[in-house]
mmCIF file of C-alpha atoms in Angstrom:
data_model
loop_
_atom_site.group_PDB
_atom_site.id
_atom_site.type_symbol
_atom_site.label_atom_id
_atom_site.label_comp_id
_atom_site.label_asym_id
_atom_site.label_seq_id
_atom_site.Cartn_x
_atom_site.Cartn_y
_atom_site.Cartn_z
ATOM 1 C CA MET A 124 -0.152 -0.071 0.065
ATOM 2 C CA LYS A 125 2.682 2.520 0.790
ATOM 3 C CA LEU A 126 4.455 1.744 -2.491
ATOM 4 C CA ALA A 127 1.310 2.287 -4.328
ATOM 5 C CA ILE A 128 0.757 5.810 -2.609
ATOM 6 C CA ALA A 129 4.383 6.343 -3.066
ATOM 7 C CA LEU A 130 4.079 5.731 -6.948
ATOM 8 C CA CYS A 131 1.014 7.675 -7.443
ATOM 9 C CA ALA A 132 2.292 10.687 -5.472
ATOM 10 C CA THR A 133 5.437 10.905 -7.475
ATOM 11 C CA LEU A 134 3.639 10.472 -10.656
ATOM 12 C CA ALA A 135 1.111 13.086 -9.816
ATOM 13 C CA ALA A 136 3.772 15.623 -9.016
ATOM 14 C CA ALA A 137 5.971 14.793 -12.070
ATOM 15 C CA LEU A 138 2.837 15.357 -14.247
ATOM 16 C CA GLN A 139 1.388 18.379 -12.878
ATOM 17 C CA ALA A 140 -0.177 19.353 -16.378
ATOM 18 C CA PRO A 141 -0.863 17.055 -19.268
ATOM 19 C CA LEU A 142 2.031 16.049 -20.865
ATOM 20 C CA GLN A 143 1.741 17.511 -24.452
ATOM 21 C CA ILE A 144 3.636 17.268 -27.937
ATOM 22 C CA HIS A 145 5.177 20.889 -28.133
ATOM 23 C CA ASN A 146 5.114 22.892 -30.921
ATOM 24 C CA HIS A 147 8.770 24.127 -30.920
ATOM 25 C CA ASN A 148 8.578 26.461 -34.030
ATOM 26 C CA ASP A 149 9.643 29.472 -31.544
ATOM 27 C CA ASN A 150 13.148 28.182 -31.695
ATOM 28 C CA PRO A 151 15.214 26.809 -34.670
ATOM 29 C CA LYS A 152 15.739 22.795 -34.297
ATOM 30 C CA LEU A 153 19.331 21.766 -34.018
ATOM 31 C CA THR A 154 18.444 18.359 -36.055
ATOM 32 C CA VAL A 155 21.347 15.834 -35.257
ATOM 33 C CA SER A 156 23.392 14.671 -37.821
ATOM 34 C CA LYS A 157 22.162 11.789 -40.143
ATOM 35 C CA SER A 158 25.123 9.585 -39.150
ATOM 36 C CA LEU A 159 24.209 10.375 -35.269
ATOM 37 C CA PHE A 160 20.830 9.435 -35.798
ATOM 38 C CA THR A 161 21.969 6.083 -37.172
ATOM 39 C CA GLU A 162 24.188 5.595 -34.700
ATOM 40 C CA LEU A 163 21.586 6.250 -31.922
ATOM 41 C CA GLU A 164 19.230 3.815 -33.577
ATOM 42 C CA GLU A 165 21.591 1.010 -33.610
ATOM 43 C CA LEU A 166 22.402 1.646 -29.911
ATOM 44 C CA ALA A 167 18.644 1.558 -28.961
ATOM 45 C CA ARG A 168 18.715 -1.951 -30.559
ATOM 46 C CA ILE A 169 22.179 -2.977 -28.673
ATOM 47 C CA VAL A 170 20.456 -1.876 -25.413
ATOM 48 C CA ASP A 171 17.182 -3.499 -25.928
ATOM 49 C CA ILE A 172 19.130 -6.901 -26.237
ATOM 50 C CA ALA A 173 20.240 -6.291 -22.689
ATOM 51 C CA TYR A 174 16.463 -7.333 -21.797
ATOM 52 C CA CYS A 175 17.470 -10.898 -22.614
ATOM 53 C CA VAL A 176 19.651 -11.071 -19.786
ATOM 54 C CA GLY A 177 17.930 -12.360 -16.490
ATOM 55 C CA THR A 178 15.131 -13.936 -18.369
ATOM 56 C CA PRO A 179 14.248 -17.519 -18.663
ATOM 57 C CA ALA A 180 16.554 -19.831 -20.837
ATOM 58 C CA PRO A 181 17.960 -19.215 -23.429
ATOM 59 C CA GLY A 182 18.873 -15.607 -22.714
ATOM 60 C CA ILE A 183 21.926 -14.509 -24.495
ATOM 61 C CA SER A 184 24.429 -17.147 -25.276
ATOM 62 C CA LYS A 185 28.019 -17.017 -27.106
ATOM 63 C CA PRO A 186 28.955 -16.437 -30.063
ATOM 64 C CA PHE A 187 26.238 -13.662 -29.716
ATOM 65 C CA GLU A 188 22.835 -15.430 -30.037
ATOM 66 C CA CYS A 189 19.615 -14.310 -28.442
ATOM 67 C CA PRO A 190 15.367 -14.749 -28.964
ATOM 68 C CA SER A 191 15.624 -10.908 -29.703
ATOM 69 C CA ARG A 192 17.820 -8.528 -32.162
ATOM 70 C CA CYS A 193 21.113 -10.591 -31.705
ATOM 71 C CA GLY A 194 20.945 -11.568 -35.528
ATOM 72 C CA ASP A 195 21.130 -7.866 -36.697
ATOM 73 C CA PHE A 196 24.677 -8.013 -35.350
ATOM 74 C CA ASP A 197 26.809 -10.639 -37.184
ATOM 75 C CA SER A 198 29.995 -9.110 -35.921
ATOM 76 C CA PHE A 199 29.375 -9.319 -32.387
ATOM 77 C CA GLU A 200 31.145 -11.645 -29.852
ATOM 78 C CA LEU A 201 29.765 -11.882 -26.595
ATOM 79 C CA VAL A 202 32.175 -11.401 -23.558
ATOM 80 C CA THR A 203 29.887 -12.240 -20.740
ATOM 81 C CA THR A 204 26.600 -11.187 -18.980
ATOM 82 C CA TRP A 205 25.936 -10.312 -15.418
ATOM 83 C CA ASN A 206 22.946 -10.091 -13.088
ATOM 84 C CA THR A 207 23.505 -8.693 -9.408
ATOM 85 C CA GLY A 208 20.028 -8.829 -8.407
ATOM 86 C CA ILE A 209 18.379 -12.281 -7.628
ATOM 87 C CA LEU A 210 14.779 -10.403 -7.822
ATOM 88 C CA LEU A 211 15.860 -8.466 -10.945
ATOM 89 C CA SER A 212 16.095 -5.638 -9.074
ATOM 90 C CA GLU A 213 19.673 -4.480 -9.760
ATOM 91 C CA SER A 214 21.837 -4.448 -12.400
ATOM 92 C CA CYS A 215 21.845 -6.582 -15.468
ATOM 93 C CA GLY A 216 23.567 -6.329 -18.921
ATOM 94 C CA TYR A 217 26.243 -7.453 -21.133
ATOM 95 C CA ILE A 218 29.603 -7.027 -22.586
ATOM 96 C CA ALA A 219 30.062 -7.695 -26.006
ATOM 97 C CA LEU A 220 32.901 -7.067 -28.733
ATOM 98 C CA SER A 221 31.937 -5.267 -32.093
ATOM 99 C CA HIS A 222 34.640 -6.485 -34.797
ATOM 100 C CA ALA A 223 35.089 -5.103 -38.734
ATOM 101 C CA PRO A 224 33.133 -4.703 -40.870
ATOM 102 C CA ALA A 225 31.134 -2.801 -38.233
ATOM 103 C CA ALA A 226 32.714 -0.389 -35.827
ATOM 104 C CA LYS A 227 35.603 -1.421 -33.510
ATOM 105 C CA ARG A 228 33.771 -1.283 -30.102
ATOM 106 C CA VAL A 229 33.914 -2.645 -26.667
ATOM 107 C CA ILE A 230 30.297 -2.397 -25.533
ATOM 108 C CA VAL A 231 28.812 -2.547 -22.042
ATOM 109 C CA ALA A 232 24.837 -2.365 -22.094
ATOM 110 C CA PHE A 233 22.800 -1.744 -18.954
ATOM 111 C CA ARG A 234 19.553 -3.129 -18.832
ATOM 112 C CA GLY A 235 16.574 -1.224 -17.363
ATOM 113 C CA THR A 236 14.096 -2.590 -14.854
ATOM 114 C CA TYR A 237 11.416 -4.742 -16.349
ATOM 115 C CA SER A 238 8.699 -3.078 -14.172
ATOM 116 C CA ILE A 239 8.058 0.981 -14.126
ATOM 117 C CA THR A 240 6.564 0.893 -11.048
ATOM 118 C CA ASN A 241 10.114 -0.392 -9.448
ATOM 119 C CA THR A 242 11.698 2.149 -11.549
ATOM 120 C CA ILE A 243 9.399 4.917 -9.698
ATOM 121 C CA ALA A 244 10.434 3.151 -6.476
ATOM 122 C CA ASP A 245 13.986 3.124 -7.080
ATOM 123 C CA LEU A 246 13.445 7.065 -7.315
ATOM 124 C CA ALA A 247 12.165 7.580 -4.172
ATOM 125 C CA THR A 248 15.288 7.330 -2.067
ATOM 126 C CA ILE A 249 17.193 9.989 -0.505
ATOM 127 C CA PRO A 250 20.372 11.201 -1.933
ATOM 128 C CA GLN A 251 24.139 10.598 -0.540
ATOM 129 C CA GLU A 252 27.555 12.187 -0.861
ATOM 130 C CA TYR A 253 29.056 11.327 -4.457
ATOM 131 C CA VAL A 254 33.027 10.944 -4.134
ATOM 132 C CA PRO A 255 34.306 10.434 -7.540
ATOM 133 C CA TYR A 256 37.044 7.505 -8.063
ATOM 134 C CA PRO A 257 39.633 6.893 -6.617
ATOM 135 C CA GLY A 258 38.789 8.913 -3.559
ATOM 136 C CA ALA A 259 35.811 6.373 -2.518
ATOM 137 C CA GLU A 260 38.579 3.452 -2.744
ATOM 138 C CA GLY A 261 41.676 5.337 -1.583
ATOM 139 C CA ASN A 262 43.501 4.459 -4.749
ATOM 140 C CA LYS A 263 45.677 7.240 -5.618
ATOM 141 C CA SER A 264 47.576 6.052 -8.740
ATOM 142 C CA GLY A 265 46.538 6.572 -12.016
ATOM 143 C CA PRO A 266 45.256 10.297 -13.454
ATOM 144 C CA THR A 267 44.126 13.170 -11.012
ATOM 145 C CA VAL A 268 40.460 13.143 -10.812
ATOM 146 C CA PRO A 269 38.760 16.687 -9.905
ATOM 147 C CA LYS A 270 36.927 16.583 -6.557
ATOM 148 C CA CYS A 271 33.018 16.817 -6.858
ATOM 149 C CA GLU A 272 32.415 19.652 -4.390
ATOM 150 C CA ASP A 273 28.956 19.530 -2.480
ATOM 151 C CA CYS A 274 27.456 16.681 -4.814
ATOM 152 C CA LEU A 275 24.871 14.384 -3.934
ATOM 153 C CA VAL A 276 23.934 11.243 -5.922
ATOM 154 C CA HIS A 277 20.766 9.074 -5.878
ATOM 155 C CA MET A 278 21.568 6.560 -3.053
ATOM 156 C CA GLY A 279 19.861 3.565 -5.052
ATOM 157 C CA PHE A 280 21.645 4.498 -8.422
ATOM 158 C CA HIS A 281 25.049 4.610 -6.725
ATOM 159 C CA SER A 282 24.323 1.453 -4.898
ATOM 160 C CA SER A 283 23.757 -0.388 -8.120
ATOM 161 C CA TRP A 284 26.896 0.790 -9.737
ATOM 162 C CA LYS A 285 28.862 -0.065 -6.775
ATOM 163 C CA ASN A 286 27.463 -3.596 -6.786
ATOM 164 C CA THR A 287 28.085 -3.932 -10.541
ATOM 165 C CA LYS A 288 31.445 -2.107 -10.844
ATOM 166 C CA ASP A 289 33.400 -5.244 -8.978
ATOM 167 C CA VAL A 290 31.530 -7.782 -11.498
ATOM 168 C CA ILE A 291 32.192 -6.117 -15.018
ATOM 169 C CA LEU A 292 35.441 -3.930 -14.613
ATOM 170 C CA PRO A 293 37.885 -6.814 -15.007
ATOM 171 C CA ASP A 294 36.181 -7.887 -18.199
ATOM 172 C CA VAL A 295 36.088 -4.164 -19.345
ATOM 173 C CA GLN A 296 40.028 -3.758 -18.822
ATOM 174 C CA ILE A 297 40.928 -6.950 -20.253
ATOM 175 C CA SER A 298 38.718 -6.321 -23.383
ATOM 176 C CA MET A 299 40.366 -3.104 -23.972
ATOM 177 C CA GLU A 300 43.848 -4.519 -23.312
ATOM 178 C CA GLU A 301 43.232 -7.454 -25.734
ATOM 179 C CA ASN A 302 41.602 -5.076 -28.548
ATOM 180 C CA PRO A 303 43.744 -2.247 -29.060
ATOM 181 C CA GLY A 304 42.231 0.515 -30.923
ATOM 182 C CA TYR A 305 38.580 -0.337 -30.058
ATOM 183 C CA GLU A 306 36.374 2.512 -28.785
ATOM 184 C CA LEU A 307 34.933 2.044 -25.138
ATOM 185 C CA VAL A 308 30.912 2.470 -25.458
ATOM 186 C CA LEU A 309 28.208 2.382 -22.775
ATOM 187 C CA VAL A 310 24.700 2.409 -23.370
ATOM 188 C CA GLY A 311 21.807 1.889 -20.891
ATOM 189 C CA HIS A 312 18.173 2.201 -20.785
ATOM 190 C CA SER A 313 15.837 3.495 -17.805
ATOM 191 C CA LEU A 314 17.629 2.408 -14.484
ATOM 192 C CA GLY A 315 20.424 1.045 -16.744
ATOM 193 C CA GLY A 316 20.823 4.503 -18.158
ATOM 194 C CA ALA A 317 21.864 5.923 -14.606
ATOM 195 C CA ILE A 318 23.989 3.098 -14.102
ATOM 196 C CA ALA A 319 25.650 3.630 -17.151
ATOM 197 C CA ALA A 320 26.142 7.471 -16.385
ATOM 198 C CA LEU A 321 27.814 6.637 -13.130
ATOM 199 C CA ALA A 322 30.053 3.975 -14.659
ATOM 200 C CA GLY A 323 31.056 6.560 -17.292
ATOM 201 C CA LEU A 324 32.134 8.674 -14.797
ATOM 202 C CA ASP A 325 34.048 6.201 -13.090
ATOM 203 C CA LEU A 326 35.590 5.050 -16.203
ATOM 204 C CA VAL A 327 36.769 8.305 -17.151
ATOM 205 C CA GLY A 328 38.423 8.704 -13.615
ATOM 206 C CA ARG A 329 40.283 5.492 -14.346
ATOM 207 C CA GLY A 330 41.728 7.182 -17.651
ATOM 208 C CA TYR A 331 39.238 5.688 -20.125
ATOM 209 C CA ASN A 332 37.560 7.623 -22.960
ATOM 210 C CA PRO A 333 34.091 6.050 -22.957
ATOM 211 C CA THR A 334 31.064 7.373 -25.089
ATOM 212 C CA VAL A 335 28.019 7.281 -22.978
ATOM 213 C CA THR A 336 24.460 6.877 -24.476
ATOM 214 C CA THR A 337 21.421 6.610 -22.121
ATOM 215 C CA PHE A 338 17.695 6.449 -23.141
ATOM 216 C CA GLY A 339 15.247 7.656 -20.705
ATOM 217 C CA GLU A 340 18.057 8.532 -18.124
ATOM 218 C CA PRO A 341 16.174 9.619 -14.757
ATOM 219 C CA ARG A 342 17.872 12.346 -12.684
ATOM 220 C CA LEU A 343 20.906 11.220 -11.113
ATOM 221 C CA GLY A 344 21.843 14.044 -8.312
ATOM 222 C CA ASN A 345 21.811 17.595 -7.400
ATOM 223 C CA GLN A 346 23.016 20.714 -9.280
ATOM 224 C CA ALA A 347 26.647 20.201 -8.077
ATOM 225 C CA PHE A 348 26.795 16.677 -9.458
ATOM 226 C CA ALA A 349 24.807 17.530 -12.607
ATOM 227 C CA ASP A 350 27.612 20.431 -13.219
ATOM 228 C CA TYR A 351 30.090 17.594 -12.679
ATOM 229 C CA VAL A 352 28.786 15.705 -15.245
ATOM 230 C CA ASP A 353 28.815 18.572 -17.672
ATOM 231 C CA ALA A 354 32.314 19.357 -16.753
ATOM 232 C CA ARG A 355 33.870 15.832 -17.211
ATOM 233 C CA PHE A 356 32.261 15.152 -20.457
ATOM 234 C CA ASN A 357 32.137 18.856 -21.934
ATOM 235 C CA LEU A 358 28.512 19.306 -22.129
ATOM 236 C CA SER A 359 28.057 22.932 -21.399
ATOM 237 C CA ARG A 360 27.476 23.669 -24.824
ATOM 238 C CA ASN A 361 25.133 26.286 -26.261
ATOM 239 C CA GLY A 362 25.742 26.318 -30.131
ATOM 240 C CA THR A 363 23.779 27.724 -32.890
ATOM 241 C CA ASN A 364 24.040 24.744 -34.973
ATOM 242 C CA ALA A 365 24.132 20.822 -34.698
ATOM 243 C CA ALA A 366 28.086 20.912 -35.401
ATOM 244 C CA ASP A 367 28.508 22.925 -32.224
ATOM 245 C CA TYR A 368 27.110 19.362 -30.121
ATOM 246 C CA GLU A 369 28.902 17.000 -32.343
ATOM 247 C CA PRO A 370 30.895 14.772 -31.507
ATOM 248 C CA SER A 371 29.905 14.171 -27.921
ATOM 249 C CA ASN A 372 31.181 11.668 -25.601
ATOM 250 C CA PHE A 373 27.927 11.665 -23.594
ATOM 251 C CA ARG A 374 24.405 11.425 -25.240
ATOM 252 C CA ARG A 375 21.345 11.799 -22.890
ATOM 253 C CA VAL A 376 18.144 10.678 -25.158
ATOM 254 C CA THR A 377 14.916 11.586 -23.768
ATOM 255 C CA HIS A 378 11.376 11.249 -25.318
ATOM 256 C CA VAL A 379 8.322 13.329 -25.720
ATOM 257 C CA ASN A 380 5.827 12.248 -22.715
ATOM 258 C CA ASP A 381 8.309 10.147 -21.212
ATOM 259 C CA PRO A 382 7.972 11.236 -17.418
ATOM 260 C CA ILE A 383 11.314 9.334 -15.897
ATOM 261 C CA PRO A 384 13.647 12.142 -17.408
ATOM 262 C CA LEU A 385 11.844 14.211 -14.909
ATOM 263 C CA LEU A 386 12.476 12.197 -11.874
ATOM 264 C CA PRO A 387 13.248 12.263 -9.185
ATOM 265 C CA LEU A 388 11.681 15.792 -8.843
ATOM 266 C CA GLU A 389 13.351 19.063 -8.585
ATOM 267 C CA GLU A 390 11.432 19.737 -5.173
ATOM 268 C CA TRP A 391 13.362 16.807 -3.903
ATOM 269 C CA GLY A 392 16.853 18.417 -5.055
ATOM 270 C CA TYR A 393 17.457 16.521 -8.410
ATOM 271 C CA MET A 394 18.563 18.231 -11.352
ATOM 272 C CA PRO A 395 19.515 17.148 -14.799
ATOM 273 C CA HIS A 396 22.691 17.324 -16.621
ATOM 274 C CA GLY A 397 23.518 18.142 -20.275
ATOM 275 C CA GLY A 398 23.907 16.461 -23.281
ATOM 276 C CA GLU A 399 20.348 15.854 -24.110
ATOM 277 C CA ILE A 400 18.968 14.778 -27.554
ATOM 278 C CA PHE A 401 15.205 14.817 -27.755
ATOM 279 C CA LEU A 402 12.780 12.483 -29.746
ATOM 280 C CA ASN A 403 9.650 14.772 -30.573
ATOM 281 C CA ASN A 404 7.339 12.179 -31.907
ATOM 282 C CA SER A 405 5.325 9.829 -30.385
ATOM 283 C CA GLU A 406 5.373 7.330 -33.561
ATOM 284 C CA LEU A 407 7.715 4.768 -34.062
ATOM 285 C CA PRO A 408 10.179 4.734 -35.500
ATOM 286 C CA PRO A 409 11.068 8.453 -35.488
ATOM 287 C CA GLU A 410 12.304 10.344 -38.304
ATOM 288 C CA LEU A 411 15.554 12.132 -38.518
ATOM 289 C CA GLU A 412 13.627 15.451 -38.076
ATOM 290 C CA ASP A 413 12.294 14.353 -35.019
ATOM 291 C CA ALA A 414 15.539 14.046 -33.309
ATOM 292 C CA TYR A 415 17.461 17.244 -32.243
ATOM 293 C CA HIS A 416 20.065 18.613 -29.707
ATOM 294 C CA CYS A 417 18.918 20.447 -26.599
ATOM 295 C CA ALA A 418 20.648 23.734 -25.356
ATOM 296 C CA GLY A 419 22.063 23.166 -21.986
ATOM 297 C CA SER A 420 20.026 20.905 -19.406
ATOM 298 C CA HIS A 421 16.638 22.869 -19.053
ATOM 299 C CA ASP A 422 15.924 23.622 -22.736
ATOM 300 C CA PRO A 423 12.101 24.267 -22.853
ATOM 301 C CA SER A 424 11.988 22.816 -26.229
ATOM 302 C CA CYS A 425 12.944 19.478 -24.753
ATOM 303 C CA SER A 426 12.017 17.191 -21.865
ATOM 304 C CA ALA A 427 12.139 20.251 -19.423
ATOM 305 C CA GLY A 428 9.301 21.767 -21.626
ATOM 306 C CA THR A 429 6.907 18.727 -20.961
ATOM 307 C CA ALA A 430 5.979 19.441 -17.522
ATOM 308 C CA SER A 431 4.560 22.509 -15.916
ATOM 309 C CA SER A 432 6.164 24.319 -13.227
ATOM 310 C CA ALA A 433 3.519 27.041 -12.730
ATOM 311 C CA SER A 434 1.164 24.607 -11.261
ATOM 312 C CA HIS A 435 1.367 22.107 -8.437
ATOM 313 C CA ARG A 436 -2.015 19.945 -8.556
ATOM 314 C CA TRP A 437 -1.774 16.552 -7.022
ATOM 315 C CA GLY A 438 -3.731 14.572 -9.327
ATOM 316 C CA ILE A 439 -3.405 12.957 -12.631
ATOM 317 C CA PRO A 440 -5.825 14.459 -15.488
ATOM 318 C CA THR A 441 -8.557 12.077 -16.156
ATOM 319 C CA ARG A 442 -8.140 12.500 -19.915
ATOM 320 C CA PHE A 443 -4.627 11.728 -19.532
ATOM 321 C CA LYS A 444 -4.086 7.877 -20.199
ATOM 322 C CA ILE A 445 -1.662 6.974 -17.621
ATOM 323 C CA TRP A 446 -0.436 3.712 -19.351
ATOM 324 C CA GLN A 447 0.567 5.453 -22.353
ATOM 325 C CA LEU A 448 3.516 6.833 -19.920
ATOM 326 C CA PHE A 449 4.092 3.167 -19.971
ATOM 327 C CA PHE A 450 4.835 3.001 -23.499
ATOM 328 C CA ALA A 451 6.439 6.603 -23.872
ATOM 329 C CA HIS A 452 9.259 5.311 -21.778
ATOM 330 C CA ARG A 453 10.040 2.490 -23.525
ATOM 331 C CA ASP A 454 9.767 3.982 -26.793
ATOM 332 C CA TYR A 455 13.162 4.848 -28.135
ATOM 333 C CA PHE A 456 13.269 4.437 -31.823
ATOM 334 C CA TRP A 457 11.786 0.940 -31.138
ATOM 335 C CA ARG A 458 9.650 -0.608 -28.260
ATOM 336 C CA LEU A 459 12.349 -1.538 -26.010
ATOM 337 C CA GLY A 460 12.239 -3.949 -22.997
ATOM 338 C CA LEU A 461 11.287 -7.284 -24.854
ATOM 339 C CA CYS A 462 13.079 -10.152 -25.366
ATOM 340 C CA VAL A 463 11.048 -11.802 -28.125
ATOM 341 C CA PRO A 464 11.583 -12.881 -31.653
ATOM 342 C CA GLU A 465 12.005 -10.101 -34.172
ATOM 343 C CA TYR A 466 8.898 -11.073 -35.936
ATOM 344 C CA TRP A 467 7.044 -10.439 -32.968
ATOM 345 C CA LEU A 468 8.354 -6.753 -32.709
ATOM 346 C CA TRP A 469 6.673 -5.622 -35.789
ATOM 347 C CA PHE A 470 3.384 -5.890 -33.988
ATOM 348 C CA ASP A 471 4.539 -4.553 -30.685
ATOM 349 C CA ASN A 472 6.159 -1.715 -32.378
ATOM 350 C CA LYS A 473 2.629 -0.584 -33.796
ATOM 351 C CA LYS A 474 1.140 2.814 -32.230
ATOM 352 C CA VAL A 475 -1.221 2.050 -29.322
ATOM 353 C CA ASP A 476 -3.808 4.416 -29.185
#
């Protein structure tokens, strides 16, 4: 009962007014490049495969096989999978090598939660102090890492990463050492996006240069923490054309009507970081013109404009179909969160009114 009340209260506060597809004609769109759009679409399929981890057999197996989209990636080689929670409440995912003729990459894919209810419950915890690597571990060797002054981070997300890093970091290190010239790529959806972001910060502190892409990433910490992420990934950009934002080592992809990037609430002290790319289309799949770069972390043309800050009504408008939120959070290029044969995906990716 307490969980249900907390869930309703959190959603109600996040959705103080009906979410709408906004008309963004007031500001020119900085549409992403075709190459970046193609890369993001591919990464959406790559992270979708992570939902096969922690499911009943067959899951993901070597060389790179699963019931879902593994057939799209003939040159992939599975390194390992992980699951840190017996109740699927922690971190799950996989590490794979992407060999030529595809781009040469070491890919770490972080799965989100199966239940959006669990996601919201995960958001309802207090923040804790954030100490960047190596400070938290007392390891003073390696690169000098700037301090994160007055930084607070979501306790649940931070705990999930702490439980994950000892499992995956040895395989990441070995994969990078054995495959020189390969790019380190982190990708995550939902809760997995939060963990991917924290993993990216940790790996930067360890001397790596990862490219991080998240889909539906929730807010991670306070303003000081958001500023720290911006500084570490050079996300404080305010350009007049798309070239000013590309290339970037952190792409925070959000979707029209997805409430999760607005949570936890600003009233609780949580703020978004930069690097946002907004998908302004509820249809699947989106077109190139639907994806554009956002200026800063509070661009009203992007996810920040999907929630009204003028009113503080506790209640969800009756005309708003709450279950559409669940689809909006999953709809990133394709409907994510499934591990089913590819021909089933055609039916699930149809628009639900």
